[in-house]
Coordinates of C-alpha atoms and ligand atoms in Angstrom, one line a residue:
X1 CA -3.2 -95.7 -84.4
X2 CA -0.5 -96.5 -86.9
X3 CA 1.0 -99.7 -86.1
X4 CA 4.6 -99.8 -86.7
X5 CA 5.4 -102.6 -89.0
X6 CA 9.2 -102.5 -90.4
X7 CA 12.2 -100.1 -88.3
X8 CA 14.7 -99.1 -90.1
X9 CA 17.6 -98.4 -86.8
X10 CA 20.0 -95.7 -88.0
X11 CA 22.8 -96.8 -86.0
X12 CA 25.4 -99.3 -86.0
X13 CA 26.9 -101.4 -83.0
X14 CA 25.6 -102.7 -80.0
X15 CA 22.7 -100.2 -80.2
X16 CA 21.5 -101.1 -83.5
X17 CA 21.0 -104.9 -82.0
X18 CA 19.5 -103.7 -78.3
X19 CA 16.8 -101.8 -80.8
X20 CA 16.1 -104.6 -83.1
X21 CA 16.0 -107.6 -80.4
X22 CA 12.9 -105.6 -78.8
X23 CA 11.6 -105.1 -82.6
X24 CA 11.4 -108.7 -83.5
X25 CA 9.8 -109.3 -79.8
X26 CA 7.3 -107.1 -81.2
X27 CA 7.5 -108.8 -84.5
X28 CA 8.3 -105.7 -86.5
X29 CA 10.8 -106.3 -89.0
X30 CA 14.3 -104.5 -88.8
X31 CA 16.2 -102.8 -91.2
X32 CA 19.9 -101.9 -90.9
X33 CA 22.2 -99.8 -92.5
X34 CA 26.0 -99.9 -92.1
X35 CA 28.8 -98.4 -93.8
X36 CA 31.9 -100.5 -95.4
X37 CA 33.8 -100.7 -92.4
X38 CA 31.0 -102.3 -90.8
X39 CA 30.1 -105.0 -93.8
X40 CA 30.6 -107.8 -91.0
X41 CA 29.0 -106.4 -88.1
X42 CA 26.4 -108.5 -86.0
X43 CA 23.6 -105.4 -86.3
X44 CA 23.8 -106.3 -90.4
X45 CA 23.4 -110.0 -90.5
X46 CA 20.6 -110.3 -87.3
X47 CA 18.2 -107.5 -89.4
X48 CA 15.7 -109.1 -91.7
X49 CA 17.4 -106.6 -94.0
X50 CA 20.6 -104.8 -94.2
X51 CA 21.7 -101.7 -96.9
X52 CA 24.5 -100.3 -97.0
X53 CA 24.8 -96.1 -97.2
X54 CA 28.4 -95.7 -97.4
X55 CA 31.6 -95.4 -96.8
X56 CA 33.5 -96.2 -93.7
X57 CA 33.7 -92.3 -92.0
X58 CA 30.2 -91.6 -90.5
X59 CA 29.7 -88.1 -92.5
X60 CA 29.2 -90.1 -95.1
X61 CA 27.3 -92.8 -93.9
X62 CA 25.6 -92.8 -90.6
X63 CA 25.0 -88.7 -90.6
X64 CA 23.6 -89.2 -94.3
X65 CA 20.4 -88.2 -94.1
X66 CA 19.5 -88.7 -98.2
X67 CA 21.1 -92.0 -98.2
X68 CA 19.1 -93.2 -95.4
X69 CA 15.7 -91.2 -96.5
X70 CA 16.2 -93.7 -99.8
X71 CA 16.7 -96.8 -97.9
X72 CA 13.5 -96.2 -96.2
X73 CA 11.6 -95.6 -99.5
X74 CA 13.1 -98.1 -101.1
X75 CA 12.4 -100.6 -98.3
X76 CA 8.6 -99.7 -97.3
X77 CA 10.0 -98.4 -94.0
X78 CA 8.0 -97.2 -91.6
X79 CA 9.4 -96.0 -88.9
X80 CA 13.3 -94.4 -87.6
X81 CA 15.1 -95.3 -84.6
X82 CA 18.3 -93.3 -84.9
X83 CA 19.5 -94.7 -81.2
X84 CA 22.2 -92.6 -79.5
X85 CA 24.8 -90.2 -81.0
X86 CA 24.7 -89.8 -84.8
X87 CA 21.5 -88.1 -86.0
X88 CA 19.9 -89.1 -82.3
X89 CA 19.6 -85.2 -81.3
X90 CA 19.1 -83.6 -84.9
X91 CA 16.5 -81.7 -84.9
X92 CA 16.4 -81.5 -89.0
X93 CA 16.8 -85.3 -89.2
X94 CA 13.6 -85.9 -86.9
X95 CA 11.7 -82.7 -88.6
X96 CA 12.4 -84.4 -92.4
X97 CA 11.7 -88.4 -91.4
X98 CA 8.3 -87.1 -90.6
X99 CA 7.7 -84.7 -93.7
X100 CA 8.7 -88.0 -95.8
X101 CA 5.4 -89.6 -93.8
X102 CA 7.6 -91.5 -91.8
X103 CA 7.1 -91.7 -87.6
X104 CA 10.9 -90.8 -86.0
X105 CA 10.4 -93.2 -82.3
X106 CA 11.7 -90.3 -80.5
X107 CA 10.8 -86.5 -79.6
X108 CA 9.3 -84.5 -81.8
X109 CA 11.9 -82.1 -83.5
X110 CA 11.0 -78.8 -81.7
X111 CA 11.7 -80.5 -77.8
X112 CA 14.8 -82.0 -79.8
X113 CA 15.4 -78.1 -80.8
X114 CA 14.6 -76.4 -77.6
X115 CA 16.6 -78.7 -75.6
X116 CA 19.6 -78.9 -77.5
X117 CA 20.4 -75.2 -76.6
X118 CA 21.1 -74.8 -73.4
X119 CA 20.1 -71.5 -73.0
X120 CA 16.5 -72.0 -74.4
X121 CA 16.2 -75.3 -72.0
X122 CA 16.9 -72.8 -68.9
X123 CA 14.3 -70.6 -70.0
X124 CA 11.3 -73.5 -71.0
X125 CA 12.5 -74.9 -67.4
X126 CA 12.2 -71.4 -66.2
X127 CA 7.8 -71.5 -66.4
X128 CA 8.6 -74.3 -63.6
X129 CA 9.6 -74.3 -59.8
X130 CA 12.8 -76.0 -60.5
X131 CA 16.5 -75.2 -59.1
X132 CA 19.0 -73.6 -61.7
X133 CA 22.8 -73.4 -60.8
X134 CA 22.5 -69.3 -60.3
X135 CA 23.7 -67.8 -63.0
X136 CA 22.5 -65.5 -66.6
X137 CA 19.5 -66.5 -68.0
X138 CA 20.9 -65.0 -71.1
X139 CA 23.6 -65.1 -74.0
X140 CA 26.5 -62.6 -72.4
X141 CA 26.3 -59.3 -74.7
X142 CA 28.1 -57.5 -72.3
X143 CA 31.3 -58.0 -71.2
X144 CA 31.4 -55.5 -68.5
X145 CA 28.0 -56.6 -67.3
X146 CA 28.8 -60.8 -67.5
X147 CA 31.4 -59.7 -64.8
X148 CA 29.3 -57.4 -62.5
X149 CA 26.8 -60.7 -62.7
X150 CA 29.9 -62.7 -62.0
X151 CA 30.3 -60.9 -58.8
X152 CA 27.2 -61.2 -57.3
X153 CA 27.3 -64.9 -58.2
X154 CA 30.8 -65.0 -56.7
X155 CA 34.3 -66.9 -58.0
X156 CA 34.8 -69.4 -59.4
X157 CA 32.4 -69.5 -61.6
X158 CA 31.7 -71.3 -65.2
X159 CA 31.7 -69.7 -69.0
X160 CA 29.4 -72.3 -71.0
X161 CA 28.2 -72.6 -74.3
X162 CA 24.6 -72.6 -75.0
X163 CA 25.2 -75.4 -78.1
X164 CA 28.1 -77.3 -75.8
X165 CA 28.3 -80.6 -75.2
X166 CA 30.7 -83.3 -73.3
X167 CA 32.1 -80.2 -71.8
X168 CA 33.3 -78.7 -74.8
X169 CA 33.2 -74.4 -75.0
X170 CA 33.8 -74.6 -71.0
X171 CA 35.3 -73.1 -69.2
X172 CA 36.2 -72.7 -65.3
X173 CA 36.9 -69.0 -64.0
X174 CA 38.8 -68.5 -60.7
X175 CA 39.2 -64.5 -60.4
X176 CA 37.9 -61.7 -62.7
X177 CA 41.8 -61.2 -63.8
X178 CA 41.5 -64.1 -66.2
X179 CA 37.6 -63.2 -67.1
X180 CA 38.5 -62.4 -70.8
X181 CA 40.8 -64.5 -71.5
X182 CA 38.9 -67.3 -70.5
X183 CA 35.8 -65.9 -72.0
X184 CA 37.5 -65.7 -75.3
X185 CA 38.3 -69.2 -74.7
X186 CA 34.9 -70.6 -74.5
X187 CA 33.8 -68.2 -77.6
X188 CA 36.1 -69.6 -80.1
X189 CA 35.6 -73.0 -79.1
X190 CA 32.1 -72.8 -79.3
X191 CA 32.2 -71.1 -82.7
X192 CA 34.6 -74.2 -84.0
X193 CA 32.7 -77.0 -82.2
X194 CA 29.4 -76.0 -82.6
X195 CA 29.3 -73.0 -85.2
X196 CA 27.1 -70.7 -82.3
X197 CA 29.1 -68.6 -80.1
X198 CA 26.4 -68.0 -77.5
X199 CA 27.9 -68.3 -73.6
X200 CA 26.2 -67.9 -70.4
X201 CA 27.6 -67.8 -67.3
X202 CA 27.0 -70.3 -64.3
X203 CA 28.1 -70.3 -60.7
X204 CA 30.7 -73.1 -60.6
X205 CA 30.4 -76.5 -58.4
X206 CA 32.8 -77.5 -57.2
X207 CA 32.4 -81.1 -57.0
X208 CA 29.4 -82.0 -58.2
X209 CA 27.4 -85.8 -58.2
X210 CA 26.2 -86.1 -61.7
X211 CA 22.5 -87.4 -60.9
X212 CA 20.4 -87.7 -64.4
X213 CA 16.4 -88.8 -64.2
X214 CA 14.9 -91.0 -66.8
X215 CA 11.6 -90.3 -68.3
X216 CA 8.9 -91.5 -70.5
X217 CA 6.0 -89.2 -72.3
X218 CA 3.3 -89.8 -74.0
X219 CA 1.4 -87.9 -77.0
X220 CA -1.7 -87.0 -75.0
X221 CA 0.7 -85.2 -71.9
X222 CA 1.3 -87.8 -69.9
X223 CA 4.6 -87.9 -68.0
X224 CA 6.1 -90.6 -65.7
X225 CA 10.0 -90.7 -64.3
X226 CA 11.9 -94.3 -64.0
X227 CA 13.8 -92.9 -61.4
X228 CA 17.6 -92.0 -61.1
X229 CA 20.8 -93.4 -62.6
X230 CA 24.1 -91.8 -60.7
X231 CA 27.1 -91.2 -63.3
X232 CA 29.4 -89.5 -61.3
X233 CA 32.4 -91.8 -62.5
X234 CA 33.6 -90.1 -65.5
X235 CA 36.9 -89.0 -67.2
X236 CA 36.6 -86.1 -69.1
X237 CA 33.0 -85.6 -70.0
X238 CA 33.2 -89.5 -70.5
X239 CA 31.5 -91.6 -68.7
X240 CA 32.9 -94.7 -67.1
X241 CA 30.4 -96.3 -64.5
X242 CA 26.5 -96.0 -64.1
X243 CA 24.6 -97.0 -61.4
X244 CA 20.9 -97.8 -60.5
X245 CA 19.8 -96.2 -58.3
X246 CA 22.0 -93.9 -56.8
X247 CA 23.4 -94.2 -52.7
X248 CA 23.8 -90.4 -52.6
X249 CA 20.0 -89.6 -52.4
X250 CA 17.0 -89.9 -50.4
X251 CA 13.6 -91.1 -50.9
X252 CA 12.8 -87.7 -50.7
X253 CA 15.5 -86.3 -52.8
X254 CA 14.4 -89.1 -55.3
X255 CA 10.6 -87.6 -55.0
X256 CA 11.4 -84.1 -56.0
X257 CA 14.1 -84.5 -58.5
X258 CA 11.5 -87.1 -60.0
X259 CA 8.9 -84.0 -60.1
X260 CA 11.4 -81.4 -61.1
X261 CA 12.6 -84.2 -64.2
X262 CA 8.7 -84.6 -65.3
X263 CA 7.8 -80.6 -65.2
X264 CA 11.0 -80.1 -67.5
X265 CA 9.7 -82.6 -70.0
X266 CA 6.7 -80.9 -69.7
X267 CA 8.1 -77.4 -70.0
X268 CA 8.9 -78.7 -73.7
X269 CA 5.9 -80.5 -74.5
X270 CA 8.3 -84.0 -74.5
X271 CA 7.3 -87.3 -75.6
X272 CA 9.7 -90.4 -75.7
X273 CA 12.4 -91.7 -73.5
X274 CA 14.6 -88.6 -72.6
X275 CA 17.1 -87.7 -69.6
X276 CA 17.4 -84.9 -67.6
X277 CA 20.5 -84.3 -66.1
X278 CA 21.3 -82.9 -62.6
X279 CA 24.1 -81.7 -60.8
X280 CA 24.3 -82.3 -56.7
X281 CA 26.8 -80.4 -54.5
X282 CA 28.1 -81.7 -50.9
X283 CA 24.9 -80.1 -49.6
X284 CA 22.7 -82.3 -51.4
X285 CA 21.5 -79.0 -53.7
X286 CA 20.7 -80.6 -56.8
X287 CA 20.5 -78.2 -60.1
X288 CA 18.8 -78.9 -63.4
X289 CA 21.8 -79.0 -66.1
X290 CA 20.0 -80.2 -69.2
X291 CA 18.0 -82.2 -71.2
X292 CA 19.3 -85.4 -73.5
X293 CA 16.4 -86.1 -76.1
X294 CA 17.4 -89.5 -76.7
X295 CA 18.0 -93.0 -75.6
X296 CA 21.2 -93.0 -73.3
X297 CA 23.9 -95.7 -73.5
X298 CA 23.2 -96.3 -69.5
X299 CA 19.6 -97.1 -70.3
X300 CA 20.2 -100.6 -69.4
X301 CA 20.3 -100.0 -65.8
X302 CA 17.1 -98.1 -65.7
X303 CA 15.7 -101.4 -67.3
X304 CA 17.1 -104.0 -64.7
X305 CA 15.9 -101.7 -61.9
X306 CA 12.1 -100.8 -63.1
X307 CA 11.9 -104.2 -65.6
X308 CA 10.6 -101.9 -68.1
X309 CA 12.0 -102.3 -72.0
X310 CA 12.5 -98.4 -72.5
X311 CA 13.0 -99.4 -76.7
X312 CA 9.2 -101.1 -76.3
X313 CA 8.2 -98.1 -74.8
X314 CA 9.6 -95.7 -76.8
X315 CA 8.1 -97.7 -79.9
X316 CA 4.4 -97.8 -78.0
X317 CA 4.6 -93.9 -77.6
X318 CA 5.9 -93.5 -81.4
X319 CA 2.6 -95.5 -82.5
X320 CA 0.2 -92.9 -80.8
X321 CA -0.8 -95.2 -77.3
X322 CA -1.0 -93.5 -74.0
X323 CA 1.5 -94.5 -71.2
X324 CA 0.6 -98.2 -69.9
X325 CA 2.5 -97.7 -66.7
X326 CA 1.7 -95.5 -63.7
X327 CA 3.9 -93.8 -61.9
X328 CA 2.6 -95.4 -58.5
X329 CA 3.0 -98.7 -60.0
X330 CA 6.3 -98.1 -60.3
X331 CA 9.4 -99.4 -58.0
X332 CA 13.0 -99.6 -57.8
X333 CA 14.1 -103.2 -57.4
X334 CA 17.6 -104.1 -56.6
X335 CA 20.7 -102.7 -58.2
X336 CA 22.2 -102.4 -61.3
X337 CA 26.1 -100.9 -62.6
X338 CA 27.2 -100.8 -65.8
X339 CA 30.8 -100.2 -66.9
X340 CA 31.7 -99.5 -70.1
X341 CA 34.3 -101.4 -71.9
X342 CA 36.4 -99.4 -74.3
X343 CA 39.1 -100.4 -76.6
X344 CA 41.7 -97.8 -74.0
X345 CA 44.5 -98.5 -72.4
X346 CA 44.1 -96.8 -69.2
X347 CA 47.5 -97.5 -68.1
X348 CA 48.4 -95.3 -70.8
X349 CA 46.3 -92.1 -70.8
X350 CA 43.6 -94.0 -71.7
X351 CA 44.8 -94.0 -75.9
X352 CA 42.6 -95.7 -78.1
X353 CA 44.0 -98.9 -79.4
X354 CA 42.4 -100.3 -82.2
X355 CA 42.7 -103.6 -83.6
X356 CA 41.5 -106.9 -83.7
X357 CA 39.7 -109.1 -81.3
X358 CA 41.7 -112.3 -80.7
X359 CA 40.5 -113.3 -78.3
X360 CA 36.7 -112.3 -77.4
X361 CA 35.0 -114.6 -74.3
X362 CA 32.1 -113.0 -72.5
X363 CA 31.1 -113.3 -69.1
X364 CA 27.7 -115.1 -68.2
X365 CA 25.6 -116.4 -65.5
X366 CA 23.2 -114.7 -63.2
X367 CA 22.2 -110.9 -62.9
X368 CA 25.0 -110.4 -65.9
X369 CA 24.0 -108.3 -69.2
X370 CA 26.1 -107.5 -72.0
X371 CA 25.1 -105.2 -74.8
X372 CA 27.5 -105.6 -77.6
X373 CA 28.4 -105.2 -81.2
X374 CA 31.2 -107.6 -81.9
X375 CA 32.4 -111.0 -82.0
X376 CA 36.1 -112.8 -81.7
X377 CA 38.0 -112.3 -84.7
X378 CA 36.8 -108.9 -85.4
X379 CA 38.5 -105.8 -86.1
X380 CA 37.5 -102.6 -84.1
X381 CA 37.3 -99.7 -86.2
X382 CA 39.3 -96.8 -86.3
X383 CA 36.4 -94.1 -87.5
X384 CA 33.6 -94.7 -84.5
X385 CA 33.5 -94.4 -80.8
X386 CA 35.5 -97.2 -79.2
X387 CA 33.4 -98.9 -77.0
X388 CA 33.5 -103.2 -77.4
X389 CA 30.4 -103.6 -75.2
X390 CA 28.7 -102.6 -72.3
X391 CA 28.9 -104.6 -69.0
X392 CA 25.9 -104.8 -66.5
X393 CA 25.1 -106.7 -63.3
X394 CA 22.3 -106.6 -61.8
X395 CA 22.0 -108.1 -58.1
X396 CA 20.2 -107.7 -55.1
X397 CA 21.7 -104.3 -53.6
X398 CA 24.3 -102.8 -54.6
X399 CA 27.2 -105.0 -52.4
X400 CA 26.1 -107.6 -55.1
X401 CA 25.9 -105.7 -58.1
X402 CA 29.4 -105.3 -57.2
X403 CA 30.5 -108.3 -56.2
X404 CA 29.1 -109.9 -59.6
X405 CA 31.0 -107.0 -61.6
X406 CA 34.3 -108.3 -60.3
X407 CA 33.3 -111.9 -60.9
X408 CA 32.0 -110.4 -64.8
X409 CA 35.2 -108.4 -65.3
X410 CA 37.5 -111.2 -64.5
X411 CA 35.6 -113.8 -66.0
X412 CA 35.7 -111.6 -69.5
X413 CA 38.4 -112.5 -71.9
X414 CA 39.8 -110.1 -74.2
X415 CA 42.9 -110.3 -76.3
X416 CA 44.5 -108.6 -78.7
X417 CA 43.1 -104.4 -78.2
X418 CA 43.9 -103.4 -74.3
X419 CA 40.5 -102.4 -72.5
X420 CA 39.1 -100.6 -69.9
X421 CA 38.3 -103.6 -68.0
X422 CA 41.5 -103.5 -65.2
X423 CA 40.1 -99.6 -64.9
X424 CA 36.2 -100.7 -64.0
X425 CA 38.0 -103.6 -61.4
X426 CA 40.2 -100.9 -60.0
X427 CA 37.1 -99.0 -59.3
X428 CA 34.7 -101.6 -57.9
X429 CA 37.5 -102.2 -55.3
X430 CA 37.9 -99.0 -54.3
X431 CA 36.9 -98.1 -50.9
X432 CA 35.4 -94.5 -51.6
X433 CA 33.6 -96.3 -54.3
X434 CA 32.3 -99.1 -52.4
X435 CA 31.6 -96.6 -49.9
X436 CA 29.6 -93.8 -52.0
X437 CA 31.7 -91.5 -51.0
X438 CA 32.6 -90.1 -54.9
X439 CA 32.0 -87.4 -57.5
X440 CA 32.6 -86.5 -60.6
X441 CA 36.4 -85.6 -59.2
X442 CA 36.8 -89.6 -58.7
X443 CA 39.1 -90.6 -61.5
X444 CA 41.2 -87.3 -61.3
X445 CA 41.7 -88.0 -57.2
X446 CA 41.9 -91.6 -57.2
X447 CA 43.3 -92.9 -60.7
X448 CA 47.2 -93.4 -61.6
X449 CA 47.9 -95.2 -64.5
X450 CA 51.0 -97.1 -62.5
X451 CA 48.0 -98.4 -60.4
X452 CA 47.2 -100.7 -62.9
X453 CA 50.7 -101.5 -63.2
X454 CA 50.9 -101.7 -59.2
X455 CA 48.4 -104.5 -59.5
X456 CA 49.4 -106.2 -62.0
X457 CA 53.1 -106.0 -60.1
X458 CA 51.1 -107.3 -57.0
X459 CA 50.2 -110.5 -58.5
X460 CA 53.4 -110.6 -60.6
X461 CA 54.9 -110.6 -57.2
X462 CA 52.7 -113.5 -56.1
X463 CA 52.7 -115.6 -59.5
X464 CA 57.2 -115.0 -58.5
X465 CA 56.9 -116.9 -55.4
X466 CA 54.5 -119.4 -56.3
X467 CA 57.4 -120.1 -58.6
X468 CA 60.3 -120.0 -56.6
X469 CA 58.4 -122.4 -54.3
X470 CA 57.4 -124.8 -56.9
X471 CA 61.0 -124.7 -58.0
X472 CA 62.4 -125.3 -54.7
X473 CA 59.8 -128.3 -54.7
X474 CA 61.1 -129.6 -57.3
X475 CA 64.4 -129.4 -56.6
X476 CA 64.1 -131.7 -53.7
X477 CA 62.0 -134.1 -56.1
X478 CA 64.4 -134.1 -58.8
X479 CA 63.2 -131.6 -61.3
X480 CA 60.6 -133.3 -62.9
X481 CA 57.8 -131.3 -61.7
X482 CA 58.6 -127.7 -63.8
X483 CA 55.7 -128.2 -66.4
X484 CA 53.0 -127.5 -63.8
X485 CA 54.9 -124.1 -62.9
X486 CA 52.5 -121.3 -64.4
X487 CA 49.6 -123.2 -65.2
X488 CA 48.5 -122.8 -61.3
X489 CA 45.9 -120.2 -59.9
X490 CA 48.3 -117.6 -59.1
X491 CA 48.6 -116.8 -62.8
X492 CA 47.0 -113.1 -63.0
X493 CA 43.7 -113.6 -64.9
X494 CA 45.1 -110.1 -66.6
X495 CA 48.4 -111.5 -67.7
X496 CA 46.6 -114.5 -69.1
X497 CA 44.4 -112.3 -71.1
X498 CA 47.1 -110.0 -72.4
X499 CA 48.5 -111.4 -75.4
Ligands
MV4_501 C1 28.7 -77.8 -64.2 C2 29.6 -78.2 -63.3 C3 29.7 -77.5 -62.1 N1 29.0 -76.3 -62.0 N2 28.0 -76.7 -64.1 C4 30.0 -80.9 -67.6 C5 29.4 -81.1 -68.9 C6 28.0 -80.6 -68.9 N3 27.0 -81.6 -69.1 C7 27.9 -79.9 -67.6 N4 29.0 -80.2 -66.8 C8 29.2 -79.6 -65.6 N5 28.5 -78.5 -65.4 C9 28.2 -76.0 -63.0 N6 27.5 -74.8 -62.8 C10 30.3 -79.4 -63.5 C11 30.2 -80.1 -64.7 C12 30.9 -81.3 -64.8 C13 30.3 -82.5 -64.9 C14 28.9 -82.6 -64.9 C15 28.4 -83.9 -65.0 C16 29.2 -85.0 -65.2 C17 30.5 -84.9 -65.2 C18 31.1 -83.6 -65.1 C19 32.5 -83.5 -65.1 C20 33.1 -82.3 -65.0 C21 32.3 -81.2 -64.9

């Protein structure tokens, strides 16, 4: 069995470091690569060795494959971990890291192939007893047919693209009237986005859970599940909050969605960590979607519930062992969310703001986990996904996995880039959160942007009389008592932080 001795992680971020803190546990020596916007990085300095493959926009850096084919060479790599996004789920990537005699600690490039078309997916899925949202099996050739299938499935219904991703070449149809149009639609934005024009059509949920099963294969067939992780809380195709496990399911539910998640991996002949995603209606239906063939950022939840490293694991199965855990042996203990902090002001449509990190304090203590890629005094740049850090707490039951969020989030200090944080509090204290009563409609039903503002207005309001009161105080003690006035607890732990 080869053992792996030096990875090379082709990634940047708070990724590259959550791969190469397992690595050096396993005392294999880390590579990094970075481009020159990310010369000052944490994932450069903590690798035993760090190249960098070019300039700042990611085309020319992070997606290039020659560039980081040489560093490998040139460094007695190993072995690849291309984390999430970038080359995570390219097929070609994974096919020519092996033909270079290199092991790629993920799928092998035909799963990664097969499941990244949609269409192909439903049809490896299809050898297996596992529910499909109703729908063509096919690539529509026929116009005229698509809608006489369109009618037996019955309005509304969705136009998807086989390629598609993060909702992109979709398309919702409410009446056969706007068929073409909308059709047309989903062609032309599947042809820009994804250069393959192929559409299928899908009976449309109305408001679906989004319920996604982790899994871990083997090379000799063996399959295991680590359970759910709910990420219903999204804003468009984004998501917000994940949770471990998920309140909307049964033991039972859990059983069978754990079964139907393993026979898809099979279906594919998978090996790795992957994901596969289901939808749930109000019913409790649930539908196979699709397949991720990678390391997810909400992995860390998975891990705090099971206490398995899914990077070790992933590395173990690149190296050739069989699965060291059985399924039986397996449990869900306690609860874990994770919110995602993102350089967004959601008060303001959620716009990116990029800048600097004045001020950068993390939250600590108990059942609190923080996977990030920067430090105070950094600047966040403007050509890669703006997410500071992930943000996971990990209690008892869910209550207080909540409950520490809310401590996390207002213990967290961030100055100088607005963030997502007020967002995540506004939605831990939300009743039909707190209740489970959400889908993926949550942010579109619940969220205002001026509900930020309301809060914030709220403790305004307080932080107002507090004053008025100490002033009246201090009135009838001779004004001499003003300096205290806005250094007392009613100060909003939001204002303080926004600079
Ligand atoms: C659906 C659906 C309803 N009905 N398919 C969105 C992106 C892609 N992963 C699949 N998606 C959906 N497919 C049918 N037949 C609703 C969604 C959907 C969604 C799914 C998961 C998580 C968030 C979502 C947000 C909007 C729509």
């Amino acid at each position: 069995m080869p053992a792996i001795k030096k990875i090379l992680v082709a990634n940047r971020g708070e990724i590259a470091l959550r791969i190469m803190r397992t690595a050096k546990e396993m005392n294999i020596a880390t590579v990094a690569v970075y481009s020159e916007a990310d010369r000052k990085s944490p994932h450069v300095r903590f690798a035993d060795e760090s190249v960098c493959i070019g300039p700042a926009p990611s085309s020319e850096s992070y997606l290039n494959i020659n560039n980081i084919l040489k560093v490998c060479k040139d460094l007695g790599v190993d072995a690849v971990h291309p984390g999430y996004g970038f080359l995570s789920e390219n097929a070609g990537f994974a096919k020519k890291v092996q033909e270079e005699g290199l092991i790629f600690i993920g799928p092998s490039a035909e799963a990664i192939e097969i499941m990244g078309s949609k269409l192909a997916a439903k049809q490896a899925a299809g050898k297996y007893n596992i529910p499909m949202v109703p729908g063509t099996a096919t690539a529509i050739s026929d116009r005229e047919e698509a809608k006489q299938i369109a009618l037996g499935i019955g309005y509304p219904i969705l136009i998807k693209a086989s390629a598609g991703g993060g909702g992109k070449g979709m398309r919702i149809v409410e009446t056969e009237t706007e068929f073409d149009e909308q059709m047309d639609r989903a062609v032309s934005e599947a042809l820009s986005s994804f250069n393959d024009g192929a559409v299928f059509i899908e009976k449309y949920i109305e408001s679906p859970k989004h319920i996604e099963i982790q899994i871990l294969g083997d090379q000799h067939g063996n399959i295991i599940h680590l359970f759910e992780r709910e990420c219903s809380v999204q804003r468009r195709h984004q998501k917000v909050i994940e949770e471990a496990p998920s309140i909307s399911i049964t033991p039972g539910i859990r059983e069978e969605m754990g079964r139907c998640a393993i026979d898809v991996a099979k279906s594919c002949g998978y090996y790795g960590a992957g994901t596969v995603e289901f939808i749930m209606d109000e019913k409790r239906n649930f539908y196979f979607l699709e397949m991720n063939t990678r390391l997810q950022v909400e992995h860390p939840v998975t891990e705090l519930i099971t206490g398995v490293d899914l990077v070790k694991q992933m590395i173990r199965i690149a190296e050739g062992h069989p699965l060291a855990l059985k399924q039986e042996e397996l449990a869900i203990n306690g609860h874990a969310i994770e919110v995602r902090v993102y350089a967004e002001d959601a008060a303001n449509n959620f716009l990116p703001d990029v800048g600097r990190l004045n001020t950068y304090v993390k939250p600590s203590g108990n059942g609190v986990r923080i996977d990030d890629g920067f430090e105070q005094g950094m600047e966040i740049p403007i050509y890669y996904d703006p997410m500071i850090a992930k943000l996971i707490t990990y209690g008892a039951d869910r209550e207080e996995a909540i409950q520490k969020m809310i401590r996390a989030i207002d213990e967290y200090q961030i100055t100088g880039v607005e963030t997502t944080l007020p967002f995540c509090r506004f939605v831990m204290k939300h009743p039909e959160f707190t209740s489970g009563n959400f889908d993926t409609n949550f942010v579109n039903i619940h969220f205002k942007p001026q509900m930020l503002n309301q809060e914030i207005d709220h403790e305004s309001a307080v932080l107002a009389a507090f004053i008025s009161a100490q002033l009246i105080k201090s009135d009838k003690r001779d004004n001499i008592n003003c300096k205290t006035v806005g250094t007392g607890a009613a100060v909003s732990k939001w204002k303080t932080r926004r600079v």
